[in-house]
Coordinates of C-alpha atoms in Angstrom, one line a residue:
M1 CA 113.5 24.9 57.7
T2 CA 114.7 28.6 57.9
P3 CA 115.4 30.3 60.8
F4 CA 112.4 32.8 59.1
A5 CA 109.7 30.0 58.8
P6 CA 109.0 29.7 63.0
V7 CA 109.4 33.4 63.2
Y8 CA 106.9 34.2 60.5
A9 CA 104.2 31.2 61.4
L10 CA 104.3 32.7 65.3
H11 CA 104.1 36.5 63.4
V12 CA 101.0 35.3 61.7
L13 CA 98.8 33.2 64.3
A14 CA 98.8 36.8 66.8
A15 CA 98.0 38.1 63.9
L16 CA 95.4 35.5 63.5
V17 CA 94.7 35.9 67.0
W18 CA 93.7 39.4 67.1
V19 CA 92.0 40.5 64.3
G20 CA 90.4 36.7 64.2
G21 CA 88.9 37.1 67.7
M22 CA 87.5 40.6 67.0
F23 CA 86.1 39.5 63.7
F24 CA 84.3 36.0 65.7
A25 CA 82.9 38.7 68.2
W26 CA 81.9 41.3 66.4
M27 CA 80.2 39.3 63.6
V28 CA 79.2 36.2 65.5
L29 CA 78.9 36.8 69.5
R30 CA 78.0 40.2 69.5
P31 CA 74.7 38.8 66.9
A32 CA 74.0 35.7 69.0
A33 CA 73.6 37.8 72.4
V34 CA 71.7 40.2 71.4
A35 CA 68.9 37.1 70.1
A36 CA 69.5 35.3 72.8
L37 CA 69.8 37.2 76.6
E38 CA 68.8 40.4 78.1
P39 CA 70.2 43.4 78.5
P40 CA 71.8 42.7 81.9
A41 CA 72.9 39.2 81.3
R42 CA 74.5 40.3 77.9
L43 CA 76.3 43.1 79.7
K44 CA 78.2 40.7 82.6
L45 CA 78.4 38.2 79.7
W46 CA 80.6 40.8 77.8
L47 CA 82.4 41.3 81.1
E48 CA 83.8 37.3 81.5
V49 CA 84.8 37.5 77.5
F50 CA 86.7 40.6 77.6
P51 CA 89.8 39.8 80.0
R52 CA 89.6 36.2 78.7
F53 CA 90.4 38.2 74.9
F54 CA 92.6 40.4 76.2
R55 CA 95.2 38.0 77.8
W56 CA 95.5 36.6 74.3
V57 CA 95.8 39.8 72.1
W58 CA 98.3 41.0 75.5
A59 CA 100.4 38.1 73.9
A60 CA 99.8 39.0 70.2
V61 CA 100.9 42.2 71.3
V62 CA 104.2 41.5 73.0
L63 CA 104.7 38.5 69.8
L64 CA 103.6 41.2 67.1
P65 CA 106.6 43.5 67.2
V66 CA 109.0 41.1 68.6
T67 CA 108.6 38.1 65.9
G68 CA 108.4 41.4 63.3
M69 CA 111.4 43.2 64.4
G70 CA 113.0 39.4 64.2
M71 CA 112.4 38.8 60.4
M72 CA 113.3 42.3 59.6
H73 CA 116.3 41.7 60.6
L74 CA 116.7 38.1 59.3
S75 CA 115.2 39.6 56.0
Y76 CA 116.5 42.6 55.8
S77 CA 119.5 44.9 57.1
G78 CA 117.1 46.8 59.9
M79 CA 113.9 48.6 59.2
A80 CA 115.6 51.4 56.7
A81 CA 115.9 48.8 54.4
A82 CA 112.4 47.1 54.8
P83 CA 109.6 47.5 52.1
R84 CA 107.2 50.1 52.5
Y85 CA 104.8 48.2 53.6
V86 CA 106.4 47.0 56.6
Q87 CA 106.7 50.2 57.8
V88 CA 103.0 51.0 56.7
M89 CA 102.3 47.0 58.9
M90 CA 104.5 48.3 62.1
G91 CA 102.0 51.8 62.3
L92 CA 98.9 50.1 62.0
Y93 CA 100.4 48.3 64.6
V94 CA 100.1 51.6 66.5
A95 CA 97.1 52.4 65.9
M96 CA 95.4 49.6 66.9
L97 CA 97.2 48.7 69.9
A98 CA 96.6 52.6 71.6
L99 CA 92.7 51.9 70.6
F100 CA 93.0 48.3 72.6
V101 CA 94.7 50.3 75.6
R102 CA 92.3 52.5 75.4
I103 CA 89.6 50.2 75.5
Q104 CA 91.4 47.7 78.0
A105 CA 92.6 51.2 80.4
L106 CA 89.4 53.5 79.8
Q107 CA 86.4 52.0 78.2
L108 CA 86.1 48.6 80.0
P109 CA 86.6 49.7 83.9
E110 CA 83.6 52.2 82.6
L111 CA 81.5 49.3 81.6
R112 CA 82.6 47.1 84.9
R113 CA 81.3 49.9 87.2
A114 CA 77.7 50.1 85.3
V115 CA 77.7 46.5 85.6
D116 CA 78.4 46.9 89.3
A117 CA 76.2 48.9 90.1
Q118 CA 73.5 47.6 88.1
D119 CA 73.1 50.8 85.7
W120 CA 71.9 48.8 82.6
P121 CA 71.4 51.9 80.9
A122 CA 75.0 53.3 81.5
G123 CA 76.6 49.7 81.3
G124 CA 74.4 49.5 77.9
A125 CA 76.2 53.5 76.2
A126 CA 79.8 51.3 77.5
L127 CA 79.4 49.0 75.7
G128 CA 78.6 50.6 72.7
K129 CA 81.9 52.6 72.9
I130 CA 84.0 49.6 73.4
R131 CA 81.9 47.9 70.0
R132 CA 82.5 51.2 67.9
T133 CA 86.1 50.8 69.1
V134 CA 86.8 47.1 68.2
G135 CA 84.5 47.9 65.3
I136 CA 87.3 50.5 63.7
N137 CA 90.8 48.2 65.5
L138 CA 88.7 45.7 63.2
L139 CA 88.8 47.4 60.4
I140 CA 92.2 48.4 60.5
G141 CA 93.3 44.7 61.2
M142 CA 91.2 43.8 58.0
A143 CA 92.8 46.7 55.3
L144 CA 96.3 45.9 57.4
V145 CA 96.3 41.7 56.0
A146 CA 94.9 42.7 53.1
F147 CA 97.7 44.9 52.4
V148 CA 100.4 43.0 53.5
A149 CA 99.4 40.2 51.7
A150 CA 99.5 42.1 48.5
R151 CA 103.3 42.8 49.1
P152 CA 102.6 46.2 47.5
H153 CA 106.0 47.3 46.0
W154 CA 106.2 51.0 45.6

């Protein structure tokens, strides 16, 4: 096994946790929660889900650039020599990170305040904002995975 293999495996697993978790939340958990739970219970569920998931996302947020830089130095002589798709991947990571931090720092506290006050309409509105931001991040993440898997050389 080359030194590249474990670094690459960690990189792929981190991306899988982040993008796969968003896919699960958007495509599976959200529709099931809407079908099975009344709004107050649904909002409380999400307040339990987000912190648990976000711990894993933070791990991915740290691992992705560390392993990415490791692979870049193992495979190329630095960023200038890396293929363009690697540079695109890094830029999209920054965009995804910004959206994640927006949810964590701004939108989740808004949801928590609404649920603590039992203001269910405000909680629903806050959850809707989170859902839209996660949806955008999921689209970026899925596009990023597809783009990098294709490894275009231009």
